[in-house]
Short mmCIF file of C-alpha atoms in Angstrom, two decimals:
data_model
loop_
_atom_site.label_atom_id
_atom_site.label_comp_id
_atom_site.label_asym_id
_atom_site.label_seq_id
_atom_site.Cartn_x
_atom_site.Cartn_y
_atom_site.Cartn_z
CA UNK A 1 -31.01 -35.77 12.57
CA UNK A 2 -27.41 -37.16 12.15
CA UNK A 3 -24.36 -34.98 12.79
CA UNK A 4 -23.50 -34.26 9.25
CA UNK A 5 -27.11 -33.47 8.45
CA UNK A 6 -27.13 -30.96 11.18
CA UNK A 7 -23.88 -29.32 9.99
CA UNK A 8 -25.36 -28.93 6.49
CA UNK A 9 -28.68 -27.66 7.74
CA UNK A 10 -26.88 -25.08 9.91
CA UNK A 11 -24.55 -24.09 6.81
CA UNK A 12 -27.56 -23.76 4.47
CA UNK A 13 -29.67 -21.65 6.98
CA UNK A 14 -26.76 -19.41 8.32
CA UNK A 15 -27.09 -16.75 5.63
CA UNK A 16 -30.87 -16.14 6.93
CA UNK A 17 -29.46 -15.69 10.57
CA UNK A 18 -27.55 -12.66 9.30
CA UNK A 19 -30.75 -10.98 8.22
CA UNK A 20 -32.32 -11.40 11.56
CA UNK A 21 -29.14 -9.83 13.36
CA UNK A 22 -28.30 -13.13 14.92
CA UNK A 23 -25.29 -14.14 12.94
CA UNK A 24 -22.15 -12.57 11.60
CA UNK A 25 -22.45 -10.18 8.73
CA UNK A 26 -20.36 -10.51 5.59
CA UNK A 27 -16.95 -8.75 5.76
CA UNK A 28 -16.85 -5.27 4.07
CA UNK A 29 -15.15 -5.64 0.56
CA UNK A 30 -13.03 -2.37 1.11
CA UNK A 31 -11.77 -3.73 4.29
CA UNK A 32 -10.71 -7.09 2.86
CA UNK A 33 -9.03 -5.46 -0.13
CA UNK A 34 -7.27 -3.10 2.32
CA UNK A 35 -6.01 -6.06 4.35
CA UNK A 36 -4.70 -7.77 1.21
CA UNK A 37 -3.01 -4.76 -0.02
CA UNK A 38 -1.31 -4.31 3.31
CA UNK A 39 -0.16 -8.00 3.39
CA UNK A 40 1.17 -7.62 -0.15
CA UNK A 41 3.35 -4.75 0.92
CA UNK A 42 4.26 -6.46 4.14
CA UNK A 43 5.70 -9.18 2.05
CA UNK A 44 8.06 -6.72 0.52
CA UNK A 45 9.16 -5.61 3.95
CA UNK A 46 9.76 -9.12 4.86
CA UNK A 47 11.90 -9.86 1.71
CA UNK A 48 9.17 -12.08 0.24
CA UNK A 49 9.51 -10.62 -3.24
CA UNK A 50 7.92 -13.63 -4.91
CA UNK A 51 4.92 -13.51 -2.67
CA UNK A 52 4.60 -9.92 -3.56
CA UNK A 53 4.91 -10.55 -7.31
CA UNK A 54 2.35 -13.40 -6.99
CA UNK A 55 -0.09 -10.91 -5.51
CA UNK A 56 -0.35 -8.88 -8.74
CA UNK A 57 -3.35 -9.36 -11.04
CA UNK A 58 -2.52 -11.07 -14.21
CA UNK A 59 -5.48 -12.44 -16.48
CA UNK A 60 -2.82 -14.97 -17.98
CA UNK A 61 0.09 -16.82 -16.93
CA UNK A 62 3.67 -15.17 -17.60
CA UNK A 63 6.86 -16.65 -18.67
CA UNK A 64 9.22 -17.62 -15.68
CA UNK A 65 11.82 -15.18 -17.10
CA UNK A 66 9.30 -12.29 -16.86
CA UNK A 67 8.36 -13.29 -13.29
CA UNK A 68 12.03 -13.18 -12.29
CA UNK A 69 12.35 -9.58 -13.86
CA UNK A 70 9.30 -8.47 -11.56
CA UNK A 71 10.98 -9.93 -8.64
CA UNK A 72 14.07 -8.08 -9.41
CA UNK A 73 12.22 -5.00 -9.81
CA UNK A 74 10.67 -5.44 -6.49
CA UNK A 75 14.12 -5.91 -4.93
CA UNK A 76 15.51 -2.75 -6.61
CA UNK A 77 12.50 -0.79 -5.49
CA UNK A 78 13.33 -1.71 -1.73
CA UNK A 79 16.96 -0.98 -2.31
CA UNK A 80 15.79 2.43 -3.68
CA UNK A 81 13.68 2.96 -0.54
CA UNK A 82 16.69 2.02 1.70
CA UNK A 83 18.95 4.50 0.01
CA UNK A 84 16.41 7.32 -0.05
CA UNK A 85 14.67 6.74 3.37
CA UNK A 86 16.52 4.13 5.29
CA UNK A 87 13.80 1.73 4.09
CA UNK A 88 10.02 1.23 4.72
CA UNK A 89 9.69 0.19 8.36
CA UNK A 90 6.06 -0.13 8.41
CA UNK A 91 2.71 0.08 6.18
CA UNK A 92 -0.53 1.40 7.62
CA UNK A 93 -4.02 1.27 6.15
CA UNK A 94 -5.60 4.73 6.03
CA UNK A 95 -8.68 4.16 3.86
CA UNK A 96 -10.23 2.17 1.35
CA UNK A 97 -13.01 2.47 -1.14
CA UNK A 98 -14.45 -0.47 -3.04
CA UNK A 99 -16.70 -0.50 -6.15
CA UNK A 100 -18.28 -4.08 -5.70
CA UNK A 101 -20.13 -3.90 -9.14
CA UNK A 102 -16.76 -3.37 -10.91
CA UNK A 103 -14.80 -5.75 -8.41
CA UNK A 104 -12.31 -2.81 -7.83
CA UNK A 105 -10.96 -0.94 -4.96
CA UNK A 106 -8.64 1.85 -4.10
CA UNK A 107 -6.52 1.17 -0.90
CA UNK A 108 -4.78 4.04 0.77
CA UNK A 109 -1.64 3.12 2.61
CA UNK A 110 0.82 5.06 4.52
CA UNK A 111 4.51 4.15 4.31
CA UNK A 112 6.46 4.76 7.46
CA UNK A 113 10.08 5.17 6.45
CA UNK A 114 13.32 4.63 8.53
CA UNK A 115 14.15 8.37 8.31
CA UNK A 116 10.71 9.32 10.16
CA UNK A 117 9.06 10.55 7.11
CA UNK A 118 5.79 9.07 5.87
CA UNK A 119 4.13 8.93 2.42
CA UNK A 120 0.44 8.04 1.41
CA UNK A 121 0.06 5.96 -1.56
CA UNK A 122 -2.98 4.78 -3.40
CA UNK A 123 -3.05 1.09 -4.18
CA UNK A 124 -5.60 0.11 -6.92
CA UNK A 125 -6.76 -3.57 -6.23
CA UNK A 126 -9.07 -5.88 -8.38
CA UNK A 127 -10.99 -8.89 -7.11
CA UNK A 128 -10.80 -12.02 -9.16
CA UNK A 129 -12.49 -15.21 -8.02
CA UNK A 130 -13.01 -13.89 -4.61
CA UNK A 131 -9.34 -12.96 -4.09
CA UNK A 132 -8.15 -9.22 -4.07
CA UNK A 133 -4.85 -8.61 -5.94
CA UNK A 134 -2.66 -5.56 -6.98
CA UNK A 135 -3.47 -4.04 -10.11
#
């Protein structure tokens, strides 16, 4: 068998290995949604407001002017957190629950503020074409 054919054979048979306990299992959808939610909020902490906005689910494209407003809203949110709590210093995943039939998840994050307080928030997520996005 040639090298390419061996690779294709391995890729085609790989899903069966998981059922026998030999291969890796598929990642838990709730865990994937949780990591995505955390990453989007970490973008806020890093000042990557455009990446945070681009992580929001939209079934249709939006005008650039509206996208600019959403980016400005994200900046204002972070400014407000700075004034009220000396900023968000870290996000932590607490829990996540996914409904795979509906392609939805609720991710529970804790915001750790600069004034030593914390707040738990629920972040609704939606899966679209294999990508988890903020709802």
